[in-house]
CSV table of C-alpha atoms in Angstrom, one decimal:
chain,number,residue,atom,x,y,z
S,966,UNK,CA,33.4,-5.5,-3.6
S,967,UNK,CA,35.0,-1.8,-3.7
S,968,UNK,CA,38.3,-1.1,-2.8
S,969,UNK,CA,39.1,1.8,0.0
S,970,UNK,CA,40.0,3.9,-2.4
S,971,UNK,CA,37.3,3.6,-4.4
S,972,UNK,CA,34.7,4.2,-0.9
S,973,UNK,CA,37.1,6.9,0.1
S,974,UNK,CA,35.6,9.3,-2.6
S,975,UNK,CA,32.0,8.1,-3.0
S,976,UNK,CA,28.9,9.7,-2.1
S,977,UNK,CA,27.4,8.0,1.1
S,978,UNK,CA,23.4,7.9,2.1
S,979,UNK,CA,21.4,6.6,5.0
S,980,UNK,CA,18.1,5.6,5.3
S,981,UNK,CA,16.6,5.5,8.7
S,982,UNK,CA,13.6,4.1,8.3
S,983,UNK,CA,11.8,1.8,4.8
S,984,UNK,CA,8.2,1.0,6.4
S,985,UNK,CA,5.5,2.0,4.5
S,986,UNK,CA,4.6,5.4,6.4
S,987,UNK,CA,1.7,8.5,6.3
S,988,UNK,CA,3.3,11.7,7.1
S,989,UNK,CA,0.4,13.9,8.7
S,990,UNK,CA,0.2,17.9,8.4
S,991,UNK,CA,0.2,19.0,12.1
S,992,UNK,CA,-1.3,22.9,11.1
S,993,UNK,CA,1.5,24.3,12.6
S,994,UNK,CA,4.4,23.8,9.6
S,995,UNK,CA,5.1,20.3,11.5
S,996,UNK,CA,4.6,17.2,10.4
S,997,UNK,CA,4.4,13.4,12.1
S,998,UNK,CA,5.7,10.6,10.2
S,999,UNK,CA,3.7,7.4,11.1
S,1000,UNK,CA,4.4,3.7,9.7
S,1001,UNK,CA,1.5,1.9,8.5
S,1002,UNK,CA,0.3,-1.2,10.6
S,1003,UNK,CA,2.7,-4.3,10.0
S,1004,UNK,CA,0.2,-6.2,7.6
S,1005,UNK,CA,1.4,-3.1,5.4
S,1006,UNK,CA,4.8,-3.7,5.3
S,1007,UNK,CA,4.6,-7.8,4.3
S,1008,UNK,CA,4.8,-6.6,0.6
S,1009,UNK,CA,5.2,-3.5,-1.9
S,1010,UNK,CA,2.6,-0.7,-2.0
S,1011,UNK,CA,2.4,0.2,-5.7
S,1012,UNK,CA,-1.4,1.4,-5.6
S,1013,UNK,CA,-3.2,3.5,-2.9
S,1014,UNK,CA,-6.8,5.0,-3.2
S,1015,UNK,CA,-8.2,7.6,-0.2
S,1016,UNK,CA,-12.3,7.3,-0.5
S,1017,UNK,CA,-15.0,6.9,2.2
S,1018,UNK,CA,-15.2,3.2,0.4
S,1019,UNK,CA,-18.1,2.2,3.3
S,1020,UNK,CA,-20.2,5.8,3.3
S,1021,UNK,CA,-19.5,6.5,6.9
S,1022,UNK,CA,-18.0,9.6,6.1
S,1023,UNK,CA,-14.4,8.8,6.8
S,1024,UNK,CA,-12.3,7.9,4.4
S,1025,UNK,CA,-10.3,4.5,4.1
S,1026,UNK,CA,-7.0,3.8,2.4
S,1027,UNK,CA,-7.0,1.4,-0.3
S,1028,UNK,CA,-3.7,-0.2,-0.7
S,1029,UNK,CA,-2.4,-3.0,-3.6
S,1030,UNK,CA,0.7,-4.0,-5.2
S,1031,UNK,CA,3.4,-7.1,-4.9
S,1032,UNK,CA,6.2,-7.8,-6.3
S,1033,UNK,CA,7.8,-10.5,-8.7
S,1034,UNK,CA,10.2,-9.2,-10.5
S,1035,UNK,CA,12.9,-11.1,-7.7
S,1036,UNK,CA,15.3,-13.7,-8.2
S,1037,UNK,CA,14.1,-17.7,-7.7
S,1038,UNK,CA,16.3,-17.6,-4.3
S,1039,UNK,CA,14.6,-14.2,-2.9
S,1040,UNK,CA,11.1,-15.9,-3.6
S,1041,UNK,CA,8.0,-13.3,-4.7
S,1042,UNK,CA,6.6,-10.3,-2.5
S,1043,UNK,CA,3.3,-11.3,-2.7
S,1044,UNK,CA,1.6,-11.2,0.5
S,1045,UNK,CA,-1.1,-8.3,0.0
S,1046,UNK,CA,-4.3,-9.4,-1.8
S,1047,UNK,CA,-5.4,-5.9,-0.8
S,1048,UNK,CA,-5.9,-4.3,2.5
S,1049,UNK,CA,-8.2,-1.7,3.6
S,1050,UNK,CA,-7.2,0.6,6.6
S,1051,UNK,CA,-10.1,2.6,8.2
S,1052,UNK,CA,-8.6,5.3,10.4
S,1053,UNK,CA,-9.7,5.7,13.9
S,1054,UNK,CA,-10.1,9.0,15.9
S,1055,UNK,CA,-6.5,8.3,17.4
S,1056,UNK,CA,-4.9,8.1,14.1
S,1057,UNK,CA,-4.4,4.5,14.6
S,1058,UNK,CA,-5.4,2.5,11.3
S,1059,UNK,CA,-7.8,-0.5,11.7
S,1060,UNK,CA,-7.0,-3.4,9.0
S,1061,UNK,CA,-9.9,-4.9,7.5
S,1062,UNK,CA,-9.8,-8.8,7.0
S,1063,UNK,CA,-10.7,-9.8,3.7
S,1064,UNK,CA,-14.0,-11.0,5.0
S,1065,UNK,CA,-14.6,-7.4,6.2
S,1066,UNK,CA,-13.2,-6.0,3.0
S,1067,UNK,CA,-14.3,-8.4,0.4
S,1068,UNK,CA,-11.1,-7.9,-1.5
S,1069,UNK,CA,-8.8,-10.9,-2.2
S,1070,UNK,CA,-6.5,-9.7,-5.1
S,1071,UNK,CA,-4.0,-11.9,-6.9
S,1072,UNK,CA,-0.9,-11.1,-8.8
S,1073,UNK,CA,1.1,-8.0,-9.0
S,1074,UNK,CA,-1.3,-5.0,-9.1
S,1075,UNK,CA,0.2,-1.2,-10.6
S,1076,UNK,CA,-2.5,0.6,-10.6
S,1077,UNK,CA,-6.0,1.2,-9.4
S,1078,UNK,CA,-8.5,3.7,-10.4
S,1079,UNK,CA,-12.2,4.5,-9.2
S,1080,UNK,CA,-14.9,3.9,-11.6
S,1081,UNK,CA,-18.6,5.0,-11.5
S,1082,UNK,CA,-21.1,2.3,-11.1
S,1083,UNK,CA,-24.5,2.1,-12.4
S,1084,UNK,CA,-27.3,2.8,-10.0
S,1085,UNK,CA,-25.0,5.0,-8.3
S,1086,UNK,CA,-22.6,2.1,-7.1
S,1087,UNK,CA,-18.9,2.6,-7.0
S,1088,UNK,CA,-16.2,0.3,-8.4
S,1089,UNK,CA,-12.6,0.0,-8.2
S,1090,UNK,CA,-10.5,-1.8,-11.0
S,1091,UNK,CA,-7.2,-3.1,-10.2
S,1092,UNK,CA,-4.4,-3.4,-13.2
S,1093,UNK,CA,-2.7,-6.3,-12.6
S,1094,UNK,CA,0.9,-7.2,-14.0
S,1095,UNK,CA,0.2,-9.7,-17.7
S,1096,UNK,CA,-3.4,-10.5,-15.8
S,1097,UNK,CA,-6.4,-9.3,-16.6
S,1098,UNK,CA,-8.1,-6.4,-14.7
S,1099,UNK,CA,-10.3,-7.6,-11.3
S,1100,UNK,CA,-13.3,-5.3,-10.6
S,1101,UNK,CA,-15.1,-4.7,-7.4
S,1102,UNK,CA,-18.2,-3.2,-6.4
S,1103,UNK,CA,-18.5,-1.6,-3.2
């Protein structure tokens, strides 16, 4: 593809690691890169929401996306119909099934934003890729 003259004078980069990944503040100017559970990594994060989405006082991470823009023989990245991760006191993330979650998302999502519900009742809308928006209530 490139000749050796042509690598001989170009600008080389690694990457060491492409998992999905929170990097937590020690307190002490450290920091602790962890990759997220494996469900995670099964498709592109393009959405993440931190909110105590249960009211136990913790807060979950909410995380959407996909991908389709691939070519026919690379098939789609669609595995995640949305996955909630509760955080446990060891830092360790618990995924929620969908039955535990409620969510089951379809299509490529960009975006997500909270919303305030009526009688005090939070939302989340999800902007999906040429779809129409998908609400939930939780």
């Amino acid at each position: 593809m490139f000749s050796a003259q042509e690598l001989q004078g170009a600008l080389r980069r690694e990457a060491h690691t492409l998992s999905s990944s929170v990097i937590w503040n020690n307190g002490d100017g450290t920091y602790t890169v962890q990759p997220l559970p494996d469900e995670v990594q099964w498709a592109p994060i393009r959405s993440i929401l931190v909110h105590d989405f249960d009211g136990d006082g913790a807060q979950e991470l909410l995380l959407a996306g996909n991908y389709g823009g691939t070519k026919p023989e690379e098939g789609r990245y669609d595995a995640n119909s949305g996955l909630l991760l509760k955080l446990n006191a060891d830092r360790s993330f618990q995924v929620l099934s969908p039955r535990q979650s409620g969510l089951q998302l379809r299509g490529v999502v960009n975006g997500a934003a909270l919303l305030n519900g009526p009688n005090g009742k939070g939302r989340v809308i999800f902007a999906r890729n040429n779809e129409t928006v998908q609400l939930y209530e939780y």
